[in-house]
Structures are given as structure tokens and as C-alpha cells.
């Protein structure tokens, strides 16, 4: 392998950011962090996860010399923890197997305890590993699964269940080079529990992503060979790894290649999957989303064919707990350049919005995508010019409009983003690599903020067709006794209702059988009952509360006295007799208490 040598002091010269359409944007960069490994050759971040304290854990690879002076450089997994200001808390390197140890990480995820778990491949892809690090950086466990695959391929995805158990999936092969998808489960402490290899001709031919439900059932997305083509396929394994069912859908083209890229189980138990299909006899690829019940019943399928009937290729997927599916990738423009896009589907398959992202290069692609509880999104990827690639990050509001767009790197360099996630209260993270022309890349991690107030959760539609929307005005200051008002508008007229709040994070619990969700984790604090006003039968009622005034007047209330840095979730509830549970709920707000 030929490695590029680094030019000194280029980082300060080429790392730049800019905001396009500044007058219409509200996102801003909070910090950026570069990682240059000990050998000062190739370094890359490919996955990032938000921590509870506003920071992040990022993983990737760093090439290191096998032995001093050997001239042999091998990849090793690098894991870093960054605090809320982007400062490095700790860095750990993991490797195993040949040449003093090698490792390519696939993804990092956080267990409920805050322990960081990284999974990937060792021995240049022959074996898989999982390694865990405590919040302090101390290694909790390291397990290598000796699967002796001949494919030399790393796992495609990693997922955790609610108990912190670890799942990996990927394509493996036997000594005869017969390939098939495999799923492996490890305990929360890294102990190997079971593995299942799927039938490549009947169940699943290749796997791209996996998700786990509350009962430990595993769902995988990929493709199943059908003649000379491949169909978009989802398969289910039970909690012991036993195969349950396969469901496929594809294009009208019998020779089309259709791919499922990832799968997720939402709070209602729906199995959501995203990918792309060929719908026009090989003349066009379309972004595709699908939902199944846990028993494999098709709930809905929705495809998106963008403007001018051009092909859409999906690289990245994102899901939330309310059934929304987001897909990002690239499509051909009229000039046959690549245009980056993001498209969002509501539960039921209705198109929520689509956005083609205009960047500076001739070809753009979304490579990573994340969404939050309110339907907002962050898309990251590459903008390719004639001499090199720059990386871009775009923050999108819940309605798909642009909140901020940022570009990184030199036009003749090699910069892009491969990982993204949402944190709390409008914070977003992205991870990738930055390289100046002719130099080896550094791992790059970034944080963005969209403000200290964020809407999340899906508002219910009342029996009268009203959708209560919770908003706020003023500043939630711990040093003030009034001046921050929560107001829910669009409430059914002449109804009793109230506002309530919590301090323990977001929830996504179906409210009976209606369209509302309980979005605030317990314990919660109710405020006083009030009348919405307005006119009976109309949607002109409202519920309003000065939050600071309520807390100041009720010293025994949850969170009193308020402390700067506290994160509050609030929601509105109101009477709706014909509805499930005889009540309906608004969306929710999350806000950060200021000094």
C-alpha cells in the first residue's frame, strides 16, 4: 500500500467553513476536532455517537507502523471521546491478529450505561471484533469472533438492544468461498452468545443493515437474488437467532438490482426499511421505503422519483421512533452531474418533503444521514470537483428547509463525511476525514448547534382535525422568575387542557390507539388546568404558561429551583372526548436552561 506523506502546518491553512444562504439559516458550527495518528499517515473517522453530557464518541481507523523502521503500515481502530466543547477526553487504539494487530471499525454505539461499543473486522477482515470502553476510557472488554471468513470483509452494521447487547451483521464465506449473510450476538459485556448464517438462495443473499426490537428480535435488510437480479429484502430472526421470515419487493424490471440498506423498529413496533429500486426498466432508480408489521405484514411502501425522472441512488438512511423514514444519496441532474438529495416519508408512506442540496462541485453525494425526534436532519457527504473533493454538511429543519450548509477542505484535496448523529437540544455531530492536496488525511469530527430550543415528537390530530403546536417565546433563564412562555396553538376550541414537563429525556409512547404520542419521560410535572378559549368546533384554542413563573411560584415543583444547564422537555395535553383515551397531545419542546 502506498501511503501519502504529510505536509507540515497544512491544517490551519485548509480547514475552512462557510455558511451559504446566510440570511435564511440558523445553524452554526460549535467546534471541530482533527485527529492525526502517531504515524502521521492515513486517519479517518467513520462513525460518531452523542454522549449524554453534550459530547461525542467517534471511531475510525489510523494507520500505524507494524514495527519501528519496518515500513509496513497497518490499519488499527481508533476511538476518541470528546467533551461538549470538542476537547479530547481520551483516545484508545484497538487491534488484533497479523502484523502486530489490525482492525477496521464499522460503527460506534453507546450502551445505556454510557459505555462506548465499537465493532468491526480484524486480521484484515477474516475475523470480527467488539470492544467496549467505559466513559473514563478504560477498556471494559474486547472479544474477537474467529469466523475464519475467506471474504476478508468487515461487518456491514452494528446495533444495540435496550439492554446493551451487541449485534453485528455482514457477508461471510466458508472455505469454498460460498458467501452468505451472517448475524452474531454478544452480551452487553462482550460475551459471544450466538450466530446465524442465512440461506443465500432462499432467505437473504447479501446484508447491509440491521435493527433490533424491544423483545430482542433481529431484522436485517439487504437483497435476495432473483434470477439475474436482486430484490430489496427484509428478514427477521427471533431472539435466539432462529430465522422467521423474509419479505422482498423490487422493480418492474426483471433484471433490476434493488437494495435494502438499513432497517429500524419504531416505538409502535413497525419494521421500517430504506433503500432503492429500479422502477423503469433500467432507465431509472428510485429511493424506496417500506414498513412491515413484526409478523411480516406489509403496512406500506413508498418510492420517490425526483424531478425529470432521473435516477436516485440511496447511500444513507435515517429513522425516528414515530415512523418517519429519511433517505439520502445522489441523482442525475439535467446535465448528468450528480446532485445530492434528502427525501422524507411520513408514517403511512406519505411524502413529507424532498430537498436537492446545491453544493459547489460538479458532483455531490450524501454519504451519511441522521435525524432527531422532531423530523429535522443532518446530511453529510462529498462535493466532487475536477481536481478533488470537499466535504459538506447540511442541516435541514423538520419541514425540509435548509437551516445551515457548511463546506470543508481544499478544492484539490480529499475531504468527506461518513458518519452523523443527533445530540440533545439542537446539537448535531458529523465525522469523516480532511486532507489537503498531496497529503494524508486526518480524522475530522464536527459539532453544530441550531439553538437552545428544539421541537420534537409528532403532534396528534384531534377528532375535529386540529393539530396542537407547542412553541415558546423568551429566554429560559435560571436567574429569571418570568419571561419564558410556552404556548400551544391550534388546540380544539373550548377544551380543558394543561402543559406538563419533565427532566428525564424524550419518549415516544403511543397515546392509546390515536395519532398522539406521549413524548416526555416520567417523572413529569403537571401545571394548572386551563380553558383553551376560542370557538367550539374550531381549532382556534390555545394553552399558555409562563414556565419560569410557574417554577418560581411552586418551590416543590419538579426541577425547582432551576439550574443552568438543565434540559427540559414540555408538552401540551387537552380534552378530546371522541379520541382514544378521550384526550390528544401536541408536539413537544426540549430546551436548555440558560444562566
C-alpha atoms as one frame of an Amber mdcrd trajectory, in Angstrom:
protein
   0.000   0.000   0.000   1.341   3.383  -0.972   0.777   5.985   1.733   0.932
   9.716   1.266   3.273  11.746   3.429   2.002  14.748   5.338   2.902  18.378
   4.656   3.510  20.368   7.796   1.154  23.051   9.072  -1.474  22.478   6.374
  -4.315  22.011   8.880  -4.574  25.661   9.812  -4.468  26.660   6.156  -7.065
  24.402   4.565  -9.742  23.729   7.214 -12.405  26.253   6.359 -16.149  26.545
   6.757 -18.749  28.798   5.252 -22.481  29.302   5.500 -24.494  29.627   2.320
 -27.802  31.493   2.188 -26.865  33.076   5.494 -29.993  35.152   5.801 -32.211
  32.072   5.946 -30.135  29.906   8.273 -29.896  29.308  11.983 -27.313  26.523
  12.290 -23.759  27.302  13.405 -20.602  25.313  13.963 -19.867  24.675  17.649
 -16.433  23.070  17.282 -14.205  20.947  15.081 -11.600  18.373  16.069  -8.817
  16.823  13.976  -7.084  13.513  14.648  -3.586  12.831  13.330  -2.337   9.390
  14.372   1.098   8.589  15.693   2.445   7.586  12.268   1.066  10.775  10.643
  -0.273   8.880   7.646  -3.898   7.928   6.812  -6.524   8.620   9.505 -10.288
   8.596   9.099 -13.422   8.813  11.272 -16.429   6.853  10.028 -18.944   6.832
  12.908 -19.958   9.107  15.787 -22.364   8.805  18.734 -23.620  11.573  21.044
 -22.990  11.302  24.796 -25.446  12.414  27.477 -23.294  15.395  28.509 -23.262
  17.095  25.095 -20.076  15.479  23.824 -19.465  12.575  21.471 -17.524   9.356
  20.940 -16.058   8.909  17.469 -14.373   5.916  15.867 -12.373   5.261  12.728
  -9.025   3.882  11.662  -5.460   5.064  11.916  -2.560   3.522  10.011   0.369
   2.676  12.276   3.758   1.136  11.585   3.908  -2.565  12.375   7.328  -2.159
  13.997   9.611   0.885  14.159  11.512   1.142  10.877   9.652  -1.749   9.219
   7.970   0.462   6.643   4.834  -1.702   6.950   1.768   0.357   7.868  -1.404
  -1.407   9.020  -4.884  -0.135   9.941  -5.940  -0.034  13.589  -9.214   1.056
  15.164  -9.010   4.462  16.844 -11.688   5.528  19.340 -11.874   9.044  20.793
 -14.111  10.688  23.380 -14.738  14.434  23.017 -16.411  16.677  25.580 -19.142
  19.252  24.887 -16.542  21.829  23.762 -14.704  19.398  21.471 -11.752  18.776
  23.778 -10.326  15.239  23.759 -11.115  13.293  26.912  -9.316  10.132  25.840
  -8.075   8.179  22.833  -7.798   4.400  22.580  -6.441   2.149  19.812  -7.561
  -1.449  19.299  -6.065  -4.126  17.041  -5.677  -7.897  16.874  -4.200 -10.556
  14.626  -1.476 -10.283  11.982   1.238  -7.613  11.685   1.073  -6.725  15.358
  -2.684  -6.262  15.150  -5.094  -4.812  12.599  -8.669  -3.563  12.853 -11.232
  -1.733  10.722 -14.159  -0.405  12.795 -17.675  -0.377  11.355 -19.579   1.696
  13.881 -19.649   3.038  17.441 -22.747   2.976  19.665 -23.412   3.780  23.334
 -24.908   1.367  25.842 -27.399   2.728  28.428 -24.555   2.981  30.959 -22.658
   5.334  28.636 -20.117   2.665  27.700 -18.920   3.021  24.110 -19.061  -0.144
  21.984 -17.184  -0.473  18.696 -17.494  -3.375  16.276 -15.562  -4.203  13.143
 -13.126  -6.575  11.483  -9.644  -7.743  12.482  -6.953  -9.723  10.681  -7.727
  -7.720   7.516 -11.366  -8.855   7.611 -11.009 -12.537   8.459 -12.483 -12.129
  11.981 -14.945  -9.748  13.667 -14.470  -7.929  16.961 -16.419  -5.978  19.572
 -14.659  -3.773  22.116 -16.141  -1.674  24.915 -14.791   1.409  26.695 -16.115
   2.909  29.902 -16.902   6.664  29.937 -13.475   7.088  31.583 -11.747   5.432
  28.619 -10.865   2.203  30.440 -11.324  -0.854  28.234 -14.234  -2.907  29.606
 -13.953  -5.886  27.241 -12.557  -6.989  23.889 -13.889 -10.046  22.054 -12.685
 -11.453  18.737 -15.062 -13.819  16.933 -12.906 -16.239  14.947 -15.202 -16.841
  11.982 -12.318 -17.531   9.556 -14.156 -15.932   6.639 -12.494 -16.100   3.232
 -14.108 -12.856   2.061 -11.878 -10.585   4.123 -14.841  -8.248   4.626 -15.818
  -6.213   7.666 -19.292  -6.235   9.245 -21.855  -4.093   7.463 -23.604  -2.808
  10.605 -23.716  -2.836  14.401 -26.740  -2.366  16.659 -27.519  -2.498  20.388
 -30.749  -3.519  22.092 -32.264  -1.833  25.148 -30.157  -3.975  27.498 -26.917
  -3.098  25.701 -26.489  -6.468  23.979 -24.472  -6.161  20.760 -25.355  -7.368
  17.255 -23.208  -7.475  14.123 -24.180  -8.406  10.582 -22.231  -8.853   7.368
 -21.447 -11.168   4.470 -19.064 -14.048   5.248 -17.837 -17.109   3.391 -16.810
 -20.673   4.043 -13.522 -22.302   2.821 -15.151 -22.929  -0.580 -15.816 -19.177
  -0.922 -19.570 -19.662  -0.762 -20.878 -16.345   0.580 -23.910 -15.705   2.789
 -25.093 -13.102   5.332 -24.325 -13.726   8.997 -25.672 -12.212  12.222 -23.837
 -12.521  15.544 -24.988 -11.558  19.039 -22.796 -10.655  22.007 -23.837  -9.850
  25.560 -23.551  -6.317  26.933 -20.170  -7.375  28.366 -18.914  -8.702  25.039
 -19.510 -12.437  25.579 -20.292 -14.260  22.335 -23.857 -15.661  22.508 -24.880
 -16.969  19.077 -24.506 -16.598  15.336 -26.790 -17.392  12.406 -25.866 -17.731
   8.740 -28.787 -17.171   6.376 -29.522 -19.205   3.252 -28.192 -17.070   0.392
 -30.629 -18.531  -2.154 -33.865 -18.511  -0.127 -33.564 -16.083   2.789 -31.072
 -13.292   2.046 -28.158 -13.057  -0.371 -26.362 -10.005   0.962 -26.920  -7.900
   4.090 -26.408  -4.141   4.577 -28.061  -3.167   7.896 -29.825  -4.469  10.996
 -32.204  -3.367  13.741 -33.460  -4.902  16.995 -36.888  -4.611  18.651 -37.790
  -4.489  22.350 -38.078  -8.277  22.508 -34.609  -8.911  21.066 -35.898  -9.938
  17.635 -33.441  -9.034  14.877 -34.341  -7.584  11.479 -31.834  -7.354   8.624
 -32.073  -5.506   5.312 -30.286  -6.269   2.078 -31.003  -8.125  -1.153 -32.175
 -11.546  -2.260 -31.091 -12.915  -5.647 -33.970 -13.414  -8.050 -32.819 -14.843
 -11.361 -30.240 -12.415 -12.710 -31.430  -9.594 -10.447 -31.682  -8.679  -6.767
 -34.775  -7.679  -4.781 -34.946  -5.258  -1.821 -35.361  -7.697   1.103 -36.032
  -7.649   4.857 -35.647 -10.774   7.003 -36.463 -11.499  10.649 -34.663 -13.637
  13.245 -36.106 -14.257  16.707 -34.227 -13.503  19.929 -32.386 -16.829  19.747
 -31.261 -16.252  16.148 -33.780 -18.576  14.515 -34.955 -17.485  11.082 -38.616
 -16.346  10.981 -39.485 -14.776   7.615 -38.261 -12.993   4.503 -40.133 -10.260
   2.644 -38.981  -8.853  -0.699 -40.063  -6.125  -3.039 -38.422  -4.804  -6.141
 -38.808  -3.183  -9.510 -40.883  -3.914 -12.568 -37.603  -4.633 -14.336 -36.853
  -8.382 -14.041 -33.140  -7.645 -14.382 -33.105  -4.674 -11.998 -30.924  -4.594
  -8.902 -32.775  -3.402  -5.782 -31.105  -2.936  -2.398 -32.268  -2.521   1.177
 -29.679  -0.534   3.101 -30.922  -0.381   6.687 -33.817  -1.347   8.955 -35.242
   0.042  12.211 -38.073  -0.832  14.603 -40.008   2.212  15.839 -41.854   2.716
  19.129 -45.061   1.305  17.638 -43.295  -1.940  16.644 -43.298  -1.174  12.913
 -40.348  -2.525  10.942 -39.073   0.323   8.742 -36.557  -0.130   5.926 -34.979
   2.093   3.291 -33.004   1.609   0.088 -33.546   1.946  -3.646 -35.192   0.096
  -6.531 -35.275   0.200 -10.331 -38.815   1.114 -11.395 -38.455   1.955 -15.093
 -36.925  -0.977 -16.933 -33.348   0.019 -16.081 -33.881   3.642 -17.111 -34.318
   4.995 -13.576 -33.537   4.070  -9.972 -35.855   5.379  -7.233 -35.460   5.876
  -3.485 -37.637   3.276  -1.758 -39.113   2.961   1.730 -41.205   0.174   3.212
 -42.848  -0.764   6.510 -43.877  -4.178   7.831 -45.520  -5.430  10.994 -43.466
  -7.684  13.274 -45.182 -10.672  11.624 -44.174  -9.546   8.140 -47.437  -7.946
   7.024 -46.840  -5.154   4.519 -48.017  -1.864   6.038 -46.926   0.492   3.265
 -44.370   1.063   0.571 -43.447   4.422  -0.946 -40.896   5.266  -3.652 -39.600
   8.664  -4.736 -38.774   9.516  -8.328 -37.424  13.046  -8.268 -37.644  15.802
 -10.887 -37.290  14.881 -14.562 -37.479  11.160 -13.898 -33.736  10.847 -13.279
 -32.171   8.024 -11.264 -31.913   8.300  -7.487 -29.263   6.207  -5.744 -29.521
   5.984  -1.958 -26.370   5.861   0.188 -27.759   6.664   3.633 -30.883   6.103
   5.705 -32.271   7.518   8.943 -35.315   6.647  11.050 -37.123   8.068  14.053
 -39.427   6.458  16.619 -42.573   7.909  15.038 -42.358   6.004  11.787 -40.590
   8.590   9.623 -38.038   7.339   7.095 -35.375   9.596   5.545 -33.211   8.637
   2.586 -30.183  10.457   1.184 -27.901   9.925  -1.781 -27.450  11.314  -5.262
 -29.385  11.736  -8.505 -28.550  12.845 -12.043 -29.185  16.465 -12.954 -30.249
  17.577 -16.441 -26.543  17.982 -17.229 -25.866  14.438 -15.911 -23.963  15.780
 -12.916 -24.652  14.206  -9.549 -26.989  16.146  -7.238 -27.167  15.323  -3.529
 -30.680  14.862  -2.149 -32.621  14.009   1.007 -36.226  12.801   0.987 -38.525
  12.160   3.980 -41.607   9.922   4.270 -44.267  10.195   6.969 -45.762   7.097
   8.631 -48.061   5.557   6.046 -45.713   6.416   3.196 -46.847   9.990   2.502
 -44.036  12.138   1.107 -43.182  14.721   3.793 -40.615  16.680   1.776 -37.692
  16.395  -0.602 -34.640  18.610  -0.893 -31.921  18.683  -3.538 -28.787  20.114
  -1.924 -26.892  22.626  -4.061 -23.135  22.478  -3.441 -20.048  23.976  -5.068
 -18.769  20.991  -7.047 -19.898  19.311 -10.233 -20.923  16.078  -8.467 -22.355
  15.761  -4.960 -23.443  12.806  -2.854 -24.997  12.398   0.585 -22.969   9.685
   2.326 -24.365   9.930   5.868 -27.700  10.995   7.311 -29.116  11.476  10.808
 -32.484  12.590  12.140 -33.786  13.695  15.515 -37.099  13.288  17.287 -38.590
  16.317  15.601 -38.026  15.369  11.970 -35.003  17.630  11.446 -31.977  16.093
   9.737 -28.255  16.424   9.103 -26.806  15.247   5.786 -23.080  14.941   5.147
 -21.100  13.847   2.143 -18.817  14.883  -0.690 -18.787  17.595  -3.317 -16.538
  16.469  -6.161 -14.817  18.895  -8.481 -12.432  18.362 -11.360  -9.339  18.324
  -9.117 -10.511  16.852  -5.816 -13.266  16.501  -3.238 -14.522  18.781  -0.493
 -16.833  17.665   2.268 -20.188  19.254   3.046 -22.670  19.166   5.899 -26.256
  20.453   5.566 -28.694  20.866   8.468 -32.381  20.618   7.484 -35.375  21.793
   9.501 -38.361  19.463  10.148 -40.080  20.824   7.004 -37.000  20.093   4.861
 -35.860  23.709   4.507 -32.185  24.473   4.922 -31.019  25.614   8.365 -27.310
  25.691   7.503 -24.797  24.459   4.942 -21.069  24.132   5.551 -18.092  23.109
   3.403 -14.689  21.803   4.483 -11.328  21.206   2.835  -9.480  22.394  -0.235
 -10.920  22.001  -3.733  -7.939  19.845  -4.732  -7.949  17.799  -1.508  -9.824
  14.724  -0.346 -12.419  15.556   2.312 -15.782  13.909   3.016 -18.151  12.767
   5.782 -19.171   9.194   6.618 -20.934   9.415   9.988 -23.530  11.653  11.649
 -25.833  11.684  14.663 -28.166  13.968  16.603 -27.465  15.030  20.175 -29.728
  16.863  22.600 -31.258  20.314  22.213 -30.399  21.074  18.615 -26.846  19.717
  18.619 -25.596  17.660  15.673 -22.360  15.779  15.017 -20.573  14.689  11.832
 -17.432  12.603  11.262 -15.177  11.964   8.296 -11.753  12.931   7.033  -9.938
  16.064   5.907  -6.972  16.113   3.525  -5.116  18.882   1.750  -3.740  18.270
  -1.771  -0.971  15.667  -1.729  -1.236  14.946   1.987  -2.521  12.087   4.099
  -5.964  12.651   5.621  -6.773  13.438   9.243  -9.844  12.192  11.052 -12.374
  15.037  11.362 -15.206  15.436  13.901 -17.587  18.411  13.997 -20.431  19.691
  16.157 -23.216  22.046  15.059 -25.890  23.858  17.041 -29.327  25.050  15.928
 -30.183  26.846  19.179 -31.186  26.039  22.754 -34.795  25.244  21.827 -35.898
  22.296  19.712 -39.276  20.938  18.663 -39.573  17.161  18.625 -42.230  14.458
  18.585 -45.281  14.145  16.360 -48.396  16.131  17.332 -51.663  14.223  17.342
 -54.616  15.130  15.141 -57.747  15.615  17.248 -61.182  14.246  16.418 -62.009
  17.693  14.991 -58.918  17.681  12.766 -56.904  20.082  14.945 -53.134  19.751
  15.354 -51.909  21.467  18.509 -48.457  23.000  18.025 -46.333  23.926  21.024
 -43.951  26.876  20.692 -42.092  29.241  23.017 -41.031  32.857  23.374 -38.435
  34.470  25.616 -35.327  33.015  27.247 -35.428  30.078  29.727 -33.064  31.709
  32.234 -32.362  30.191  35.644 -31.794  33.684  37.064 -35.216  34.992  35.974
 -38.630  34.452  37.587 -40.659  35.115  34.433 -40.298  35.788  30.723 -40.243
  32.352  29.077 -43.698  31.416  27.793 -44.832  28.103  26.362 -47.873  28.376
  24.067 -49.792  25.611  22.323 -51.828  26.993  19.418 -54.258  25.181  17.135
 -55.996  23.487  20.066 -59.654  22.480  19.851 -61.794  25.429  20.937 -63.333
  25.488  24.436 -61.431  22.486  25.806 -59.766  21.899  29.147 -56.068  21.287
  28.967 -52.711  21.795  30.607 -48.970  21.860  29.978 -46.637  19.336  31.590
 -42.878  18.846  31.587 -40.073  16.515  32.606 -36.310  16.468  33.060 -35.527
  12.878  32.149 -35.391  12.951  28.359 -37.577  12.190  25.382 -40.101   9.398
  24.978 -42.083   8.031  22.033 -45.038   6.177  23.546 -48.266   5.749  21.537
 -51.161   7.506  23.291 -53.865   4.873  23.081 -54.800   3.949  19.523 -54.933
   7.503  18.174 -52.330   9.644  16.451 -50.855  11.256  19.579 -47.650  10.281
  21.355 -46.541  10.798  24.941 -43.154  12.413  24.329 -41.896  13.281  27.829
 -40.295  10.619  30.004 -41.528  10.240  33.576 -41.455  11.615  36.142 -43.475
  14.541  34.818 -44.821  17.709  36.407 -48.334  18.844  35.574 -49.179  22.541
  35.647 -52.620  24.008  36.290 -55.696  23.096  34.244 -56.865  25.906  31.932
 -59.517  26.503  29.286 -58.332  26.757  25.690 -60.833  29.501  24.737 -61.699
  30.005  21.103 -64.853  28.641  19.494 -66.320  25.179  19.953 -65.757  23.076
  16.851 -62.844  25.207  15.622 -59.063  24.925  16.019 -58.601  28.410  17.479
 -57.950  27.489  21.105 -54.636  27.868  22.889 -52.910  26.860  26.137 -50.228
  29.135  27.559 -47.873  29.132  30.535 -45.012  31.300  31.764 -42.743  28.408
  32.659 -40.326  30.432  34.786 -43.186  31.998  36.726 -44.708  28.569  37.433
 -41.437  27.126  38.756 -40.738  30.219  40.877 -44.232  30.063  42.433 -44.024
  26.317  43.130 -40.787  25.562  45.017 -41.766  21.889  45.346 -42.228  21.504
  41.588 -40.017  19.180  39.551 -36.687  20.867  38.844 -37.181  23.767  41.262
 -35.116  25.813  41.693 -33.987  25.791  38.065 -30.304  25.236  37.391 -28.424
  26.465  34.328 -27.662  23.539  32.052 -30.838  21.609  32.867 -32.598  20.123
  29.829 -36.407  20.290  29.964 -38.998  18.508  27.808 -42.533  20.004  27.683
 -45.820  19.045  26.013 -49.497  20.098  25.930 -52.482  17.842  26.780 -56.150
  18.630  26.204 -59.575  17.032  26.361 -60.872  15.392  23.175 -63.817  13.142
  24.164 -64.212  11.183  20.871 -60.491  10.402  20.685 -58.615   7.411  22.080
 -58.156   7.934  25.849 -60.522  10.942  25.422 -57.536  13.266  25.059 -54.991
  14.467  22.492 -51.414  15.755  22.739 -49.308  18.387  20.985 -45.783  18.071
  19.714 -43.090  18.562  22.366 -40.343  21.092  23.012 -36.931  20.495  24.504
 -34.996  23.467  25.833 -31.772  24.177  27.648 -31.977  26.341  30.766 -29.642
  29.309  30.383 -27.718  31.026  33.246
